[in-house]
mmCIF file of C-alpha atoms in Angstrom:
data_model
loop_
_atom_site.group_PDB
_atom_site.id
_atom_site.type_symbol
_atom_site.label_atom_id
_atom_site.label_comp_id
_atom_site.label_asym_id
_atom_site.label_seq_id
_atom_site.Cartn_x
_atom_site.Cartn_y
_atom_site.Cartn_z
ATOM 1 C CA MET A 1392 3.370 22.597 17.025
ATOM 2 C CA SER A 1393 1.754 19.420 18.219
ATOM 3 C CA ASP A 1394 -1.594 17.974 18.829
ATOM 4 C CA THR A 1395 -0.281 15.813 21.671
ATOM 5 C CA PRO A 1396 2.976 16.249 23.557
ATOM 6 C CA THR A 1397 4.403 13.341 21.691
ATOM 7 C CA LYS A 1398 3.816 14.080 18.197
ATOM 8 C CA ILE A 1399 4.802 16.748 15.592
ATOM 9 C CA LEU A 1400 2.113 18.088 13.283
ATOM 10 C CA VAL A 1401 3.174 18.896 9.772
ATOM 11 C CA PRO A 1402 0.853 20.276 6.898
ATOM 12 C CA ALA A 1403 0.417 17.747 4.387
ATOM 13 C CA ASP A 1404 1.616 19.749 1.530
ATOM 14 C CA ASP A 1405 4.748 20.564 3.525
ATOM 15 C CA LEU A 1406 5.146 16.923 4.414
ATOM 16 C CA ARG A 1407 4.921 15.929 0.858
ATOM 17 C CA ALA A 1408 7.462 18.484 -0.257
ATOM 18 C CA PHE A 1409 9.845 17.425 2.435
ATOM 19 C CA SER A 1410 9.739 13.780 1.596
ATOM 20 C CA ALA A 1411 10.007 14.238 -2.053
ATOM 21 C CA ALA A 1412 13.211 16.586 -1.294
ATOM 22 C CA LEU A 1413 14.746 13.788 0.706
ATOM 23 C CA LEU A 1414 13.915 11.091 -2.000
ATOM 24 C CA GLU A 1415 15.358 13.444 -4.705
ATOM 25 C CA LYS A 1416 18.569 13.846 -2.749
ATOM 26 C CA GLY A 1417 18.584 10.031 -2.319
ATOM 27 C CA GLY A 1418 18.912 9.778 -6.071
ATOM 28 C CA LEU A 1419 15.364 9.914 -7.573
ATOM 29 C CA SER A 1420 14.405 12.060 -10.361
ATOM 30 C CA ALA A 1421 12.353 15.117 -9.400
ATOM 31 C CA GLU A 1422 9.112 13.453 -10.865
ATOM 32 C CA HIS A 1423 9.787 10.064 -9.092
ATOM 33 C CA ALA A 1424 10.489 11.564 -6.007
ATOM 34 C CA ARG A 1425 7.086 13.503 -5.984
ATOM 35 C CA THR A 1426 5.278 10.482 -6.994
ATOM 36 C CA THR A 1427 6.849 8.386 -4.257
ATOM 37 C CA ALA A 1428 5.926 11.071 -1.767
ATOM 38 C CA ASP A 1429 2.525 11.381 -2.818
ATOM 39 C CA VAL A 1430 2.017 7.737 -2.000
ATOM 40 C CA PHE A 1431 3.524 8.132 1.420
ATOM 41 C CA VAL A 1432 1.617 11.127 2.492
ATOM 42 C CA TRP A 1433 -1.619 9.572 0.976
ATOM 43 C CA ALA A 1434 -1.223 6.753 3.530
ATOM 44 C CA ALA A 1435 -0.222 9.016 6.471
ATOM 45 C CA GLN A 1436 -3.225 11.390 5.916
ATOM 46 C CA ARG A 1437 -5.427 8.220 6.035
ATOM 47 C CA GLY A 1438 -3.845 6.747 9.326
ATOM 48 C CA VAL A 1439 -1.728 3.922 7.625
ATOM 49 C CA ASP A 1440 1.357 5.216 9.328
ATOM 50 C CA SER A 1441 3.174 2.062 8.672
ATOM 51 C CA HIS A 1442 3.195 2.880 4.787
ATOM 52 C CA GLY A 1443 3.356 6.653 5.263
ATOM 53 C CA THR A 1444 6.479 8.892 5.836
ATOM 54 C CA ALA A 1445 7.999 6.329 8.206
ATOM 55 C CA ARG A 1446 8.890 4.637 4.901
ATOM 56 C CA VAL A 1447 11.079 7.535 3.705
ATOM 57 C CA PRO A 1448 14.397 6.377 5.624
ATOM 58 C CA ALA A 1449 13.868 2.961 4.290
ATOM 59 C CA TYR A 1450 13.501 3.976 0.699
ATOM 60 C CA LEU A 1451 16.728 6.092 1.110
ATOM 61 C CA ASP A 1452 18.631 2.929 2.235
ATOM 62 C CA LEU A 1453 16.936 0.776 -0.625
ATOM 63 C CA LEU A 1454 18.185 3.448 -3.153
ATOM 64 C CA ALA A 1455 21.522 3.752 -1.323
ATOM 65 C CA LYS A 1456 22.186 -0.113 -1.550
ATOM 66 C CA GLY A 1457 21.128 -0.297 -5.067
ATOM 67 C CA VAL A 1458 18.079 -2.663 -4.152
ATOM 68 C CA ALA A 1459 16.026 0.065 -5.668
ATOM 69 C CA ASN A 1460 16.837 1.430 -8.967
ATOM 70 C CA ALA A 1461 17.019 5.378 -8.755
ATOM 71 C CA ASP A 1462 17.075 5.594 -12.675
ATOM 72 C CA PRO A 1463 14.884 2.925 -13.946
ATOM 73 C CA HIS A 1464 13.914 2.164 -17.576
ATOM 74 C CA LEU A 1465 10.223 1.355 -17.275
ATOM 75 C CA THR A 1466 8.997 -0.622 -20.328
ATOM 76 C CA VAL A 1467 5.236 -1.590 -21.267
ATOM 77 C CA GLU A 1468 4.795 -4.751 -23.296
ATOM 78 C CA SER A 1469 1.353 -5.735 -24.734
ATOM 79 C CA THR A 1470 0.038 -8.347 -27.174
ATOM 80 C CA ALA A 1471 -3.675 -7.514 -26.614
ATOM 81 C CA PRO A 1472 -5.465 -4.297 -26.248
ATOM 82 C CA ALA A 1473 -6.870 -4.819 -22.649
ATOM 83 C CA VAL A 1474 -3.491 -6.287 -21.200
ATOM 84 C CA ALA A 1475 -0.175 -4.903 -20.652
ATOM 85 C CA VAL A 1476 2.871 -6.029 -18.590
ATOM 86 C CA LEU A 1477 4.949 -3.180 -17.194
ATOM 87 C CA ASP A 1478 8.570 -4.152 -16.367
ATOM 88 C CA ALA A 1479 9.715 -1.836 -13.591
ATOM 89 C CA ASP A 1480 13.361 -2.411 -13.767
ATOM 90 C CA ARG A 1481 13.593 -2.376 -10.016
ATOM 91 C CA ALA A 1482 11.901 0.947 -9.690
ATOM 92 C CA PRO A 1483 10.306 1.929 -6.291
ATOM 93 C CA GLY A 1484 6.906 0.508 -6.051
ATOM 94 C CA PRO A 1485 5.042 4.020 -6.042
ATOM 95 C CA VAL A 1486 6.801 4.751 -9.382
ATOM 96 C CA ALA A 1487 5.943 1.509 -11.123
ATOM 97 C CA LEU A 1488 2.442 1.096 -9.705
ATOM 98 C CA THR A 1489 1.413 4.582 -10.282
ATOM 99 C CA ALA A 1490 2.329 4.380 -14.011
ATOM 100 C CA ALA A 1491 0.428 0.887 -14.170
ATOM 101 C CA ALA A 1492 -2.593 2.408 -12.695
ATOM 102 C CA ASP A 1493 -2.686 5.196 -15.337
ATOM 103 C CA GLU A 1494 -1.884 2.625 -18.104
ATOM 104 C CA ALA A 1495 -4.962 0.571 -16.836
ATOM 105 C CA VAL A 1496 -7.334 3.418 -16.875
ATOM 106 C CA ARG A 1497 -6.202 4.542 -20.374
ATOM 107 C CA ARG A 1498 -6.754 0.992 -21.780
ATOM 108 C CA ALA A 1499 -10.062 0.415 -19.987
ATOM 109 C CA ARG A 1500 -11.513 3.647 -21.364
ATOM 110 C CA GLY A 1501 -11.371 1.817 -24.801
ATOM 111 C CA THR A 1502 -11.921 -1.695 -23.806
ATOM 112 C CA GLY A 1503 -14.071 -1.563 -20.785
ATOM 113 C CA ILE A 1504 -11.683 -3.517 -18.805
ATOM 114 C CA ALA A 1505 -7.941 -3.604 -18.690
ATOM 115 C CA SER A 1506 -5.303 -5.428 -16.625
ATOM 116 C CA VAL A 1507 -1.671 -4.142 -16.079
ATOM 117 C CA GLY A 1508 0.723 -6.765 -14.516
ATOM 118 C CA VAL A 1509 3.823 -5.322 -12.841
ATOM 119 C CA ARG A 1510 7.016 -7.326 -12.566
ATOM 120 C CA ARG A 1511 10.531 -6.384 -10.757
ATOM 121 C CA THR A 1512 9.433 -3.655 -8.613
ATOM 122 C CA VAL A 1513 10.605 -2.851 -5.036
ATOM 123 C CA HIS A 1514 8.122 -2.474 -2.029
ATOM 124 C CA THR A 1515 4.764 -1.300 -3.652
ATOM 125 C CA GLY A 1516 3.919 1.013 -0.611
ATOM 126 C CA ALA A 1517 0.116 1.216 0.202
ATOM 127 C CA ILE A 1518 -1.777 -0.597 -2.697
ATOM 128 C CA GLY A 1519 -4.918 1.240 -1.634
ATOM 129 C CA TYR A 1520 -3.303 4.397 -3.463
ATOM 130 C CA TYR A 1521 -3.402 2.873 -6.718
ATOM 131 C CA VAL A 1522 -6.868 1.483 -6.895
ATOM 132 C CA SER A 1523 -7.925 4.942 -5.324
ATOM 133 C CA ARG A 1524 -6.214 6.513 -8.135
ATOM 134 C CA ILE A 1525 -8.219 4.455 -10.546
ATOM 135 C CA ALA A 1526 -11.647 5.116 -8.803
ATOM 136 C CA GLU A 1527 -10.930 9.029 -8.779
ATOM 137 C CA GLN A 1528 -11.216 8.747 -12.511
ATOM 138 C CA GLY A 1529 -14.619 7.148 -12.263
ATOM 139 C CA LEU A 1530 -13.414 3.630 -12.583
ATOM 140 C CA VAL A 1531 -13.306 0.527 -10.522
ATOM 141 C CA GLY A 1532 -9.927 -0.479 -9.342
ATOM 142 C CA LEU A 1533 -8.772 -3.769 -8.070
ATOM 143 C CA GLY A 1534 -5.190 -4.568 -7.169
ATOM 144 C CA PHE A 1535 -3.159 -7.545 -5.866
ATOM 145 C CA VAL A 1536 0.571 -7.712 -4.910
ATOM 146 C CA ALA A 1537 2.884 -10.622 -4.086
ATOM 147 C CA GLY A 1538 6.291 -10.313 -2.209
ATOM 148 C CA MET A 1539 8.889 -12.114 -0.463
ATOM 149 C CA PRO A 1540 7.689 -14.812 1.937
ATOM 150 C CA ASN A 1541 7.377 -13.516 5.368
ATOM 151 C CA MET A 1542 4.089 -15.162 6.625
ATOM 152 C CA GLY A 1543 3.173 -18.736 7.864
ATOM 153 C CA TYR A 1544 1.153 -21.141 5.611
ATOM 154 C CA THR A 1545 -1.180 -23.606 7.176
ATOM 155 C CA GLY A 1546 0.634 -26.997 7.530
ATOM 156 C CA VAL A 1547 4.235 -25.466 7.087
ATOM 157 C CA GLN A 1548 7.019 -24.826 9.602
ATOM 158 C CA GLY A 1549 8.301 -21.314 9.184
ATOM 159 C CA ALA A 1550 7.757 -18.459 6.792
ATOM 160 C CA ALA A 1551 6.318 -19.734 3.474
ATOM 161 C CA VAL A 1552 4.223 -17.171 1.793
ATOM 162 C CA ALA A 1553 3.833 -13.358 1.785
ATOM 163 C CA THR A 1554 1.450 -11.076 3.351
ATOM 164 C CA SER A 1555 0.158 -10.224 -0.120
ATOM 165 C CA PRO A 1556 -2.499 -7.445 -0.145
ATOM 166 C CA LEU A 1557 -5.840 -7.085 -2.028
ATOM 167 C CA ALA A 1558 -7.272 -3.672 -2.770
ATOM 168 C CA ILE A 1559 -10.682 -2.752 -4.185
ATOM 169 C CA ALA A 1560 -11.816 0.829 -4.790
ATOM 170 C CA VAL A 1561 -15.481 1.665 -5.998
ATOM 171 C CA PRO A 1562 -16.247 5.296 -6.896
ATOM 172 C CA ALA A 1563 -19.280 6.986 -5.525
ATOM 173 C CA ARG A 1564 -20.681 10.531 -5.790
ATOM 174 C CA ALA A 1565 -22.413 11.292 -2.364
ATOM 175 C CA HIS A 1566 -20.169 9.181 -0.414
ATOM 176 C CA ALA A 1567 -16.350 8.814 -0.070
ATOM 177 C CA PRO A 1568 -15.394 5.733 -2.458
ATOM 178 C CA LEU A 1569 -15.488 2.419 -0.940
ATOM 179 C CA LEU A 1570 -11.881 1.185 -0.393
ATOM 180 C CA LEU A 1571 -11.032 -2.312 0.709
ATOM 181 C CA ASP A 1572 -7.409 -2.684 1.459
ATOM 182 C CA MET A 1573 -6.456 -5.773 3.419
ATOM 183 C CA ALA A 1574 -3.404 -8.104 3.816
ATOM 184 C CA THR A 1575 -3.650 -11.795 3.890
ATOM 185 C CA ALA A 1576 -2.198 -11.827 7.387
ATOM 186 C CA THR A 1577 -4.017 -11.615 10.697
ATOM 187 C CA ILE A 1578 -1.666 -8.906 11.776
ATOM 188 C CA ALA A 1579 0.898 -6.593 9.874
ATOM 189 C CA LEU A 1580 4.633 -7.095 10.591
ATOM 190 C CA GLY A 1581 4.532 -3.520 11.763
ATOM 191 C CA LYS A 1582 2.129 -4.207 14.524
ATOM 192 C CA ILE A 1583 4.445 -6.983 15.727
ATOM 193 C CA ARG A 1584 7.238 -4.430 15.947
ATOM 194 C CA GLN A 1585 5.081 -1.837 17.683
ATOM 195 C CA ALA A 1586 3.999 -4.617 20.202
ATOM 196 C CA LYS A 1587 7.607 -5.416 20.934
ATOM 197 C CA ALA A 1588 8.460 -2.053 21.343
ATOM 198 C CA SER A 1589 5.648 -1.328 23.752
ATOM 199 C CA GLY A 1590 5.791 -4.837 25.549
ATOM 200 C CA THR A 1591 1.989 -5.568 24.661
ATOM 201 C CA PRO A 1592 0.934 -8.894 24.159
ATOM 202 C CA LEU A 1593 -0.329 -10.016 20.597
ATOM 203 C CA PRO A 1594 -3.779 -11.356 19.948
ATOM 204 C CA GLU A 1595 -4.271 -15.028 19.941
ATOM 205 C CA GLY A 1596 -3.628 -16.720 16.572
ATOM 206 C CA ALA A 1597 -2.053 -13.485 15.173
ATOM 207 C CA ALA A 1598 1.631 -14.321 15.157
ATOM 208 C CA ALA A 1599 4.083 -17.129 15.376
ATOM 209 C CA THR A 1600 7.727 -17.960 16.319
ATOM 210 C CA ALA A 1601 10.364 -18.656 13.535
ATOM 211 C CA ASP A 1602 9.295 -22.487 13.445
ATOM 212 C CA GLY A 1603 5.456 -21.658 12.940
ATOM 213 C CA THR A 1604 4.445 -22.112 16.578
ATOM 214 C CA PRO A 1605 1.740 -19.544 17.542
ATOM 215 C CA THR A 1606 2.631 -17.073 20.348
ATOM 216 C CA THR A 1607 1.255 -14.053 21.935
ATOM 217 C CA ASP A 1608 4.572 -12.976 23.101
ATOM 218 C CA PRO A 1609 5.944 -10.048 20.932
ATOM 219 C CA GLU A 1610 9.584 -10.915 21.947
ATOM 220 C CA GLN A 1611 9.178 -14.415 20.390
ATOM 221 C CA ALA A 1612 6.962 -13.617 17.356
ATOM 222 C CA VAL A 1613 8.729 -13.141 14.164
ATOM 223 C CA MET A 1614 6.094 -13.420 11.573
ATOM 224 C CA PRO A 1615 2.291 -12.959 11.055
ATOM 225 C CA LEU A 1616 -0.067 -15.997 10.681
ATOM 226 C CA PRO A 1617 -2.357 -15.988 7.516
ATOM 227 C CA LEU A 1618 -5.840 -14.474 8.011
ATOM 228 C CA GLY A 1619 -8.595 -17.041 8.563
ATOM 229 C CA GLY A 1620 -5.846 -19.895 8.439
ATOM 230 C CA ALA A 1621 -6.207 -21.777 5.280
ATOM 231 C CA LYS A 1622 -8.147 -19.059 3.608
ATOM 232 C CA GLY A 1623 -5.361 -16.455 3.960
ATOM 233 C CA SER A 1624 -2.771 -18.898 2.855
ATOM 234 C CA GLY A 1625 -4.611 -20.033 -0.123
ATOM 235 C CA MET A 1626 -5.110 -16.280 -1.093
ATOM 236 C CA SER A 1627 -1.512 -15.305 -0.796
ATOM 237 C CA LEU A 1628 -0.533 -18.492 -2.999
ATOM 238 C CA ALA A 1629 -3.212 -17.478 -5.442
ATOM 239 C CA PHE A 1630 -2.068 -13.889 -5.574
ATOM 240 C CA GLU A 1631 1.544 -15.219 -6.341
ATOM 241 C CA LEU A 1632 0.175 -17.035 -9.298
ATOM 242 C CA LEU A 1633 -1.930 -13.927 -10.506
ATOM 243 C CA THR A 1634 0.978 -11.588 -10.222
ATOM 244 C CA SER A 1635 4.592 -13.186 -10.158
ATOM 245 C CA VAL A 1636 3.989 -16.307 -12.326
ATOM 246 C CA LEU A 1637 1.713 -14.729 -14.662
ATOM 247 C CA VAL A 1638 4.259 -11.986 -15.716
ATOM 248 C CA GLY A 1639 7.158 -14.461 -15.699
ATOM 249 C CA ALA A 1640 8.703 -13.270 -12.570
ATOM 250 C CA PRO A 1641 7.952 -16.000 -9.936
ATOM 251 C CA ILE A 1642 9.015 -15.284 -6.244
ATOM 252 C CA PHE A 1643 7.672 -18.025 -4.153
ATOM 253 C CA ALA A 1644 9.305 -20.794 -5.926
ATOM 254 C CA SER A 1645 12.670 -19.060 -6.401
ATOM 255 C CA PHE A 1646 12.681 -17.870 -2.718
ATOM 256 C CA HIS A 1647 12.556 -21.402 -1.397
ATOM 257 C CA THR A 1648 15.199 -22.622 -3.821
ATOM 258 C CA GLY A 1649 17.764 -19.809 -2.611
ATOM 259 C CA ASP A 1650 16.940 -16.494 -4.345
ATOM 260 C CA ARG A 1651 16.420 -14.151 -1.514
ATOM 261 C CA ALA A 1652 16.921 -10.844 -3.597
ATOM 262 C CA HIS A 1653 14.191 -8.423 -2.571
ATOM 263 C CA ARG A 1654 11.490 -7.836 -5.352
ATOM 264 C CA GLN A 1655 7.578 -7.605 -5.620
ATOM 265 C CA ASN A 1656 5.155 -7.994 -8.492
ATOM 266 C CA ALA A 1657 1.488 -6.694 -8.797
ATOM 267 C CA LEU A 1658 -1.566 -6.812 -10.936
ATOM 268 C CA LEU A 1659 -3.892 -3.791 -11.313
ATOM 269 C CA ILE A 1660 -7.367 -4.097 -12.981
ATOM 270 C CA ALA A 1661 -9.644 -1.124 -14.161
ATOM 271 C CA LEU A 1662 -13.261 -1.721 -14.791
ATOM 272 C CA ASP A 1663 -15.231 1.259 -16.687
ATOM 273 C CA PRO A 1664 -18.843 1.206 -15.503
ATOM 274 C CA ALA A 1665 -19.856 2.850 -18.900
ATOM 275 C CA ALA A 1666 -19.038 -0.597 -20.358
ATOM 276 C CA PHE A 1667 -21.797 -2.144 -18.261
ATOM 277 C CA GLY A 1668 -24.479 0.454 -18.480
ATOM 278 C CA ASP A 1669 -25.144 4.053 -17.550
ATOM 279 C CA PRO A 1670 -22.267 5.274 -15.362
ATOM 280 C CA THR A 1671 -24.418 7.879 -13.809
ATOM 281 C CA ASP A 1672 -26.860 5.184 -12.781
ATOM 282 C CA PHE A 1673 -23.944 3.122 -11.336
ATOM 283 C CA LEU A 1674 -22.830 5.847 -9.172
ATOM 284 C CA THR A 1675 -26.515 6.484 -7.920
ATOM 285 C CA ALA A 1676 -26.747 2.700 -7.072
ATOM 286 C CA VAL A 1677 -23.342 2.780 -5.351
ATOM 287 C CA ASP A 1678 -24.650 5.762 -3.088
ATOM 288 C CA ASP A 1679 -27.884 4.055 -2.440
ATOM 289 C CA THR A 1680 -26.085 0.862 -1.356
ATOM 290 C CA LEU A 1681 -23.794 2.802 1.030
ATOM 291 C CA THR A 1682 -26.736 4.753 2.385
ATOM 292 C CA THR A 1683 -28.779 1.770 3.005
ATOM 293 C CA LEU A 1684 -25.729 0.090 4.860
ATOM 294 C CA LYS A 1685 -25.263 3.133 6.997
ATOM 295 C CA SER A 1686 -28.996 3.303 7.891
ATOM 296 C CA LEU A 1687 -29.013 -0.286 9.270
ATOM 297 C CA PRO A 1688 -29.374 -0.543 13.141
ATOM 298 C CA ALA A 1689 -26.058 -0.488 14.964
ATOM 299 C CA ALA A 1690 -25.200 -3.442 17.117
ATOM 300 C CA GLU A 1691 -25.006 -2.598 20.870
ATOM 301 C CA GLY A 1692 -21.636 -1.048 21.627
ATOM 302 C CA ALA A 1693 -20.836 -0.288 17.972
ATOM 303 C CA ALA A 1694 -19.670 3.347 17.276
ATOM 304 C CA GLY A 1695 -21.742 3.258 14.123
ATOM 305 C CA VAL A 1696 -22.021 1.408 10.929
ATOM 306 C CA PHE A 1697 -19.166 2.002 8.452
ATOM 307 C CA TYR A 1698 -18.083 0.790 4.978
ATOM 308 C CA PRO A 1699 -14.611 0.001 4.005
ATOM 309 C CA GLY A 1700 -12.542 3.286 3.496
ATOM 310 C CA GLU A 1701 -15.125 5.649 5.149
ATOM 311 C CA ARG A 1702 -13.120 6.263 8.415
ATOM 312 C CA SER A 1703 -9.807 6.664 6.741
ATOM 313 C CA ALA A 1704 -11.205 9.037 4.209
ATOM 314 C CA ALA A 1705 -12.718 11.098 7.116
ATOM 315 C CA LYS A 1706 -9.344 10.876 8.843
ATOM 316 C CA ALA A 1707 -7.652 12.144 5.625
ATOM 317 C CA GLU A 1708 -9.971 15.242 5.500
ATOM 318 C CA GLU A 1709 -9.143 16.011 9.182
ATOM 319 C CA ARG A 1710 -5.441 15.828 8.666
ATOM 320 C CA ARG A 1711 -5.732 17.704 5.462
ATOM 321 C CA GLU A 1712 -6.987 20.620 7.442
ATOM 322 C CA LYS A 1713 -5.105 20.194 10.841
ATOM 323 C CA GLY A 1714 -1.759 18.588 9.638
ATOM 324 C CA ILE A 1715 -0.539 15.094 9.881
ATOM 325 C CA PRO A 1716 0.968 13.772 13.081
ATOM 326 C CA VAL A 1717 4.388 12.367 12.980
ATOM 327 C CA ALA A 1718 5.559 10.112 15.735
ATOM 328 C CA PRO A 1719 8.698 11.307 17.525
ATOM 329 C CA LYS A 1720 11.000 8.308 16.472
ATOM 330 C CA ILE A 1721 9.928 8.797 12.855
ATOM 331 C CA TRP A 1722 10.505 12.544 13.046
ATOM 332 C CA ARG A 1723 14.047 12.074 14.654
ATOM 333 C CA GLU A 1724 14.929 9.642 11.704
ATOM 334 C CA LEU A 1725 13.495 12.312 9.156
ATOM 335 C CA THR A 1726 15.575 15.075 10.883
ATOM 336 C CA GLU A 1727 18.716 13.012 10.930
ATOM 337 C CA ARG A 1728 18.436 12.282 7.181
ATOM 338 C CA ALA A 1729 17.580 15.730 6.247
ATOM 339 C CA ASP A 1730 20.605 16.875 8.252
ATOM 340 C CA GLU A 1731 22.789 14.378 6.298
ATOM 341 C CA LEU A 1732 21.162 15.417 2.929
ATOM 342 C CA GLY A 1733 21.197 19.354 3.274
ATOM 343 C CA VAL A 1734 17.377 19.219 3.174
ATOM 344 C CA PRO A 1735 15.496 22.011 5.251
ATOM 345 C CA LEU A 1736 12.947 20.947 7.836
ATOM 346 C CA PRO A 1737 9.259 21.729 6.836
ATOM 347 C CA ILE A 1738 8.581 23.287 10.273
#
């Protein structure tokens, strides 16, 4: 069945089980396959299709090529109660960062705040998932990721830094949690690919050619430009220092001296509101803040007043009830992989 003639609707639970089955056939353990599928379906439910089940074929390729380690040995090192470093041993990002989020929550329960650095992982997926996982347990979650340079930097020719994301999740009671999940780029690489496929011009100042010249032509664009120019550039560089350099696994410097092996690093932070005061009062104040925002007069032409994560949470609820739409191209790729691996289709 389909909500439009061009998309397939798949129940969330079925899509999760299907994705996990494919990933398990690709070499992951059953537990790691389920964890990775959870991250993909979470993103797909919230409308972040670029990080949803469209990623399954790419992860199967990463596993087949040995870029991602199908049988990683994750280790946690710690010299302080509120700090740990998780060495991912090239585990898929969803496996490593899910473990890091849970470790941050466990430590923050005793110390009020905890930071867990992740080194040597492979493609983290939607970082909003991990901070949301922290917020679901009543804590505030913050996350930073650094990856391979694929974005311009103010004053530099060509790709210099990564489109490194930042995510913050704050729990609420009467409202869906606040979830700010953003890249340091003006536009995602996936949006450039979509524009190229559809022939749609790109926004001014969003993308550039290989030498860094801004362009609106999707055929010429090969990389995004930083959000706010020097602001996005500086944020990306700062995230490299807070993640990669902090855990002794620099990417930026080694990339620009010839090491192009794919890897990513991350930092997750959990804050326990109970360490600052009454956690019930905190949730009440968060609700009051969000309610006050939504009560402000909407600007002319605006669809309403929304806080970060509100609309994606509503979309997730809708797709939980009606199913998740999968684009025809992605469905074909998933079907082909299912045929190759002997996995039955979910519908």
